[in-house]
Structure formats: structure tokens, C-alpha cells
Amino acid sequence: MLFDTHAHLNDNQYNDDLEEVIKRAEDEGVTTMVVVGFDRPTIQRAMELAEIYDFIYACIGWHPVDAIDMTEEDLRWIEELTAHPKVVAIGEMGLDYHWDKSPKDIQKEIFRKQIRLAKKVKLPIVIHNREATADIVEILKEEGAEEVGGIMHCFSGSPEVAKECVKMNFYISLGGPVTFKNAKKPKEVAAEVPLDKLLIETDCPYLAPHPYRGKRNEPSYVKLVAEQIAEIKGLTFEEVAEATTRNAKKLFAIK
């Protein structure tokens, strides 16, 4: 019983073999997935997949790299879509200082607007953070994001930052990097964050875990993430699978 909390099955990389990818996930015990849309085309596709498959839910928002492209109309459209029962979160949203397509001030503005929308519609948020930890934590605090909580997606920060985020009502989600031999921080985070605050994800088609590193990722590989966390924490695979699934269902209000 595994829950992939962050998948991009709406990516074009799955156009030719989506059914096979989903079948492999089911064969490995993946019972639930959240597909994340972060711009107009990917949001539309996430909604389609959530309509087609009982076990797929949608998270919809606007990626910080593309913040400069977001309009008020886009924000209203996302708000309308949140009325759909399969929409379980807003995101991925946040800040990305690695790429320079969208100026930082515009990223921050769009980030704040999406947090306010999430509070309005009472849905948790999914945070994308690249090289912007201090600003993200500051904005989450200033906007009272604790009210809805959410996920620090594919968390790559320190255990100290993870603890700060947990205090703000956020779950820490770990993906493929926790399986990398040289990934010191994710392993420390896996060891120190309480199991009831951890989630697992693939972020597929990106960040495939060892031994598939560098190849296309897919939801079936979330099992490798759970196995690694179990090894780090000295728990059974079943304990980690059950706890992270329970955490995800609680956060997303899925019965």
C-alpha cells in the first residue's frame, strides 16, 4: 500500500506507454497517486487523468519558473477547478532561484496569491523550493500558511529547516535523492523527521532513485524510496508504507 504524493504522469514522456506505467505501479503496490499540474496544459491533463482513474487525484497550481506567465484569469480558473472533488491540493508553487525566467519579485507575488487562494478554498499547498529556502519560510510565515499546511515537496534542505517546516504544519516529502549514495542531507532528514510527518514521492519523470538514476522515473519506483527510509529508520518496509499512506490520506482528506 504505497502513495506517490507527487507524480507528473501528465508529462509528454508518458504519451506512448502510460497504461503500462500505471500497471507497473499497481503491481508494486502503489494504490494512490497525486498528479501535479503547474501550468495550463499540465493542469488540464492532470484533471483528465483524475477523471479517468479512480486512484489518481490532482494537485493544481502554477510553477514559480513560469510565474511571469500567470494571469489573474489563470488564478480564477484554478479556483474554479478546486470545486472538483478530485482536486486535493494547490501547487506546485513556491520559489525557484536557479532559473532566471521569472524575476524574484514576480515569483513571490504569485506564490503569495496562491497561498491566499488555498486558504480561501481550504486546501493544502505543495511547495517547490530551489535555492530559496529562507524566502520560502519567511513567506509561509507571513501569509499564515500554517492554516492549511501542506507538503515540502522533494525536500532537499537540512534537518533543522525540516523541523521548522513541520512546526508550520507541513509534511516533509522525500523522493529519489534519498536513495543516492552521496545524498547526505536527505538521509539525515529521513532519520530525524518523525514518521508521522513524512511522505514519499517520485516527482516522475524526474529524479529516478538508485539504481535507475538518470533514467525516466515512474510511480512504481516509489517503493525504492520507502525501502530506503525503512532502512534508515530501522523500520520494516510495511511500517513506512502504511504510515506514509496514512499521512497522505489525512493531508489530502482522502478516505
Coordinates of C-alpha atoms in Angstrom, one line a residue:
M1 CA 0.0 0.0 0.0
L2 CA 2.0 2.9 -1.3
F3 CA 1.0 6.5 -2.1
D4 CA 3.0 8.5 -4.6
T5 CA 2.2 12.1 -3.5
H6 CA 3.9 13.9 -6.4
A7 CA 3.9 12.5 -10.0
H8 CA 3.9 14.1 -13.4
L9 CA 2.1 11.4 -15.4
N10 CA 0.8 14.4 -17.4
D11 CA 4.3 14.7 -18.9
N12 CA 4.7 14.0 -22.6
Q13 CA 7.3 11.4 -21.7
Y14 CA 4.4 9.0 -20.9
N15 CA 2.4 9.6 -24.1
D16 CA 3.3 6.2 -25.5
D17 CA 3.1 3.9 -22.6
L18 CA 1.0 5.4 -19.8
E19 CA -1.1 2.3 -19.3
E20 CA 2.0 0.1 -18.9
V21 CA 3.5 2.6 -16.4
I22 CA 0.3 2.6 -14.3
K23 CA 0.1 -1.2 -14.4
R24 CA 3.7 -1.5 -13.1
A25 CA 2.8 0.9 -10.3
E26 CA -0.2 -1.2 -9.3
D27 CA 1.9 -4.4 -9.5
E28 CA 4.4 -2.8 -7.0
G29 CA 1.5 -1.9 -4.5
V30 CA 1.0 1.8 -5.4
T31 CA -2.6 2.3 -4.6
T32 CA -2.9 6.1 -4.9
M33 CA -1.2 8.9 -6.8
V34 CA -1.4 12.6 -7.0
V35 CA -0.7 14.1 -10.4
V36 CA 0.6 17.6 -10.3
G37 CA -0.3 20.3 -12.9
F38 CA 1.7 23.5 -12.9
D39 CA 0.6 25.4 -16.0
R40 CA -2.4 25.4 -18.3
P41 CA -1.6 22.3 -20.4
T42 CA -0.4 20.2 -17.4
I43 CA -3.3 21.2 -15.2
Q44 CA -5.8 20.2 -17.9
R45 CA -4.1 16.8 -18.3
A46 CA -4.0 16.3 -14.5
M47 CA -7.7 16.9 -14.4
E48 CA -8.3 14.4 -17.3
L49 CA -6.3 11.7 -15.5
A50 CA -8.1 12.3 -12.3
E51 CA -11.4 11.8 -14.1
I52 CA -10.3 8.6 -15.8
Y53 CA -8.6 6.8 -12.9
D54 CA -10.3 6.3 -9.5
F55 CA -6.9 6.2 -7.7
I56 CA -5.4 9.3 -9.3
Y57 CA -6.0 12.7 -7.7
A58 CA -5.0 16.2 -9.0
C59 CA -2.9 19.0 -7.4
I60 CA -3.1 22.2 -9.5
G61 CA -1.2 25.4 -9.3
W62 CA 1.5 27.5 -11.0
H63 CA 5.2 26.8 -11.1
P64 CA 7.5 29.6 -9.9
V65 CA 9.7 29.3 -13.0
D66 CA 6.7 30.3 -15.1
A67 CA 5.3 32.9 -12.6
I68 CA 5.8 35.7 -15.2
D69 CA 3.2 34.0 -17.5
M70 CA 0.4 33.7 -14.9
T71 CA -2.6 36.0 -15.2
E72 CA -5.5 36.8 -13.0
E73 CA -7.6 34.7 -15.3
D74 CA -5.4 31.7 -14.7
L75 CA -5.8 32.2 -10.9
R76 CA -9.6 32.4 -11.3
W77 CA -9.5 29.3 -13.4
I78 CA -7.6 27.3 -10.8
E79 CA -10.0 28.5 -8.2
E80 CA -13.0 27.2 -10.3
L81 CA -11.3 23.8 -10.7
T82 CA -10.8 23.4 -7.0
A83 CA -14.5 22.7 -6.7
H84 CA -13.8 19.3 -8.4
P85 CA -13.8 16.5 -5.8
K86 CA -10.6 15.0 -7.1
V87 CA -8.6 18.2 -6.6
V88 CA -6.8 17.7 -3.3
A89 CA -4.2 20.5 -3.1
I90 CA -2.9 23.7 -4.7
G91 CA 0.6 23.7 -6.2
E92 CA 3.2 23.1 -7.0
M93 CA 4.0 26.7 -6.0
G94 CA 7.0 28.4 -4.4
L95 CA 10.3 29.9 -5.5
D96 CA 13.0 28.8 -7.9
Y97 CA 16.1 30.9 -7.9
H98 CA 18.1 28.5 -10.1
W99 CA 16.4 29.6 -13.3
D100 CA 16.0 33.3 -14.2
K101 CA 12.9 33.3 -16.4
S102 CA 10.7 34.9 -13.8
P103 CA 12.1 37.8 -11.6
K104 CA 12.1 37.1 -7.9
D105 CA 9.6 39.7 -7.1
I106 CA 7.1 38.3 -9.5
Q107 CA 7.7 34.8 -8.2
K108 CA 7.0 36.0 -4.6
E109 CA 3.8 37.8 -5.7
I110 CA 2.4 34.7 -7.5
F111 CA 3.4 32.5 -4.5
R112 CA 1.6 34.7 -2.1
K113 CA -1.5 34.8 -4.3
Q114 CA -1.7 31.0 -4.4
I115 CA -1.3 30.7 -0.7
R116 CA -4.2 33.1 -0.2
L117 CA -6.3 31.1 -2.7
A118 CA -5.5 27.9 -0.9
K119 CA -6.7 29.4 2.4
K120 CA -9.8 30.7 0.7
V121 CA -10.7 27.2 -0.7
K122 CA -9.3 25.4 2.3
L123 CA -6.8 23.1 0.5
P124 CA -3.2 22.2 1.5
I125 CA -0.3 23.6 -0.6
V126 CA 2.6 21.8 -2.3
I127 CA 5.9 23.7 -2.2
H128 CA 8.6 23.8 -4.8
N129 CA 11.8 25.2 -3.4
R130 CA 15.1 25.6 -5.4
E131 CA 17.8 27.7 -3.8
A132 CA 15.2 29.8 -2.0
T133 CA 14.7 28.3 1.5
A134 CA 14.9 31.5 3.6
D135 CA 12.5 33.4 1.4
I136 CA 10.0 30.5 1.3
V137 CA 10.0 30.0 5.0
E138 CA 9.5 33.8 5.5
I139 CA 6.6 34.0 3.1
L140 CA 4.9 30.9 4.5
K141 CA 5.0 32.5 8.0
E142 CA 3.9 36.0 6.7
E143 CA 1.0 34.5 4.8
G144 CA -0.2 32.2 7.7
A145 CA 0.2 29.1 5.5
E146 CA 0.1 27.0 8.7
E147 CA -3.7 27.4 8.5
V148 CA -3.8 25.0 5.5
G149 CA -0.5 23.2 5.8
G150 CA 0.9 21.1 3.0
I151 CA 4.0 19.5 1.7
M152 CA 7.6 20.5 1.3
H153 CA 7.9 18.6 -2.0
C154 CA 11.1 16.7 -2.8
F155 CA 12.7 18.2 0.3
S156 CA 16.5 18.9 -0.1
G157 CA 17.1 21.1 2.9
S158 CA 18.7 20.4 6.3
P159 CA 17.0 18.6 9.3
E160 CA 16.8 21.9 11.1
V161 CA 14.8 23.5 8.2
A162 CA 12.6 20.4 8.1
K163 CA 11.8 20.7 11.8
E164 CA 10.9 24.4 11.2
C165 CA 8.5 23.4 8.4
V166 CA 7.0 20.6 10.5
K167 CA 6.2 23.2 13.1
M168 CA 4.4 25.2 10.4
N169 CA 2.0 22.2 9.7
F170 CA 4.0 20.9 6.8
Y171 CA 4.9 17.3 5.9
I172 CA 8.3 16.5 4.6
S173 CA 8.3 14.6 1.3
L174 CA 11.3 12.6 0.2
G175 CA 11.9 11.2 -3.3
G176 CA 14.6 9.5 -5.3
P177 CA 17.5 11.5 -3.9
V178 CA 17.2 9.8 -0.5
T179 CA 18.5 6.7 -2.3
F180 CA 21.5 8.3 -3.8
K181 CA 24.8 7.2 -2.2
N182 CA 26.1 10.7 -1.8
A183 CA 22.9 12.3 -0.6
K184 CA 23.8 13.2 3.0
K185 CA 21.1 15.7 3.8
P186 CA 18.0 13.7 2.6
K187 CA 19.3 10.7 4.6
E188 CA 19.7 12.9 7.7
V189 CA 16.2 14.3 7.2
A190 CA 14.8 10.8 6.8
A191 CA 16.4 9.8 10.1
E192 CA 15.3 12.8 12.1
V193 CA 11.8 13.7 10.9
P194 CA 9.1 11.7 12.8
L195 CA 7.5 9.1 10.6
D196 CA 4.1 10.7 11.1
K197 CA 5.4 13.8 9.3
L198 CA 7.0 12.0 6.3
L199 CA 5.6 11.4 2.8
I200 CA 7.1 9.7 -0.2
E201 CA 7.0 10.7 -3.9
T202 CA 8.7 10.1 -7.2
D203 CA 8.4 13.5 -8.9
C204 CA 8.4 11.3 -12.0
P205 CA 9.6 11.5 -14.8
Y206 CA 12.4 13.3 -12.9
L207 CA 14.8 12.3 -10.1
A208 CA 14.6 8.5 -10.5
P209 CA 16.0 6.6 -7.5
H210 CA 19.0 4.4 -7.5
P211 CA 19.6 2.1 -9.4
Y212 CA 17.6 4.0 -12.1
R213 CA 19.3 7.3 -11.6
G214 CA 19.5 9.3 -14.8
K215 CA 16.6 7.4 -16.4
R216 CA 12.9 8.2 -16.7
N217 CA 11.3 7.9 -13.3
E218 CA 7.9 6.3 -12.7
P219 CA 5.5 5.8 -9.8
S220 CA 6.4 2.1 -9.3
Y221 CA 9.8 3.3 -8.1
V222 CA 8.3 5.0 -5.1
K223 CA 8.7 1.6 -3.4
L224 CA 12.5 2.1 -3.5
V225 CA 12.1 5.4 -1.6
A226 CA 10.0 3.7 1.1
E227 CA 12.5 0.8 1.4
Q228 CA 15.4 3.3 1.8
I229 CA 13.6 5.3 4.5
A230 CA 12.7 2.0 6.3
E231 CA 16.4 1.0 6.3
I232 CA 17.5 4.4 7.6
K233 CA 14.9 4.4 10.4
G234 CA 15.3 0.8 11.3
L235 CA 11.7 0.0 10.5
T236 CA 10.0 -2.5 8.2
F237 CA 9.0 -1.5 4.7
E238 CA 5.4 -2.2 5.7
E239 CA 5.6 0.2 8.6
V240 CA 6.9 3.0 6.3
A241 CA 4.4 2.2 3.5
E242 CA 1.4 2.2 5.9
A243 CA 2.4 5.4 7.8
T244 CA 3.2 7.5 4.7
T245 CA 0.0 6.4 3.0
R246 CA -2.0 7.2 6.2
N247 CA -0.2 10.6 6.4
A248 CA -1.0 11.4 2.7
K249 CA -4.7 10.4 3.0
K250 CA -5.0 12.6 6.1
L251 CA -3.4 15.6 4.5
F252 CA -5.4 15.3 1.2
A253 CA -8.6 14.3 3.0
I254 CA -8.9 11.1 1.0
K255 CA -10.9 8.3 2.6

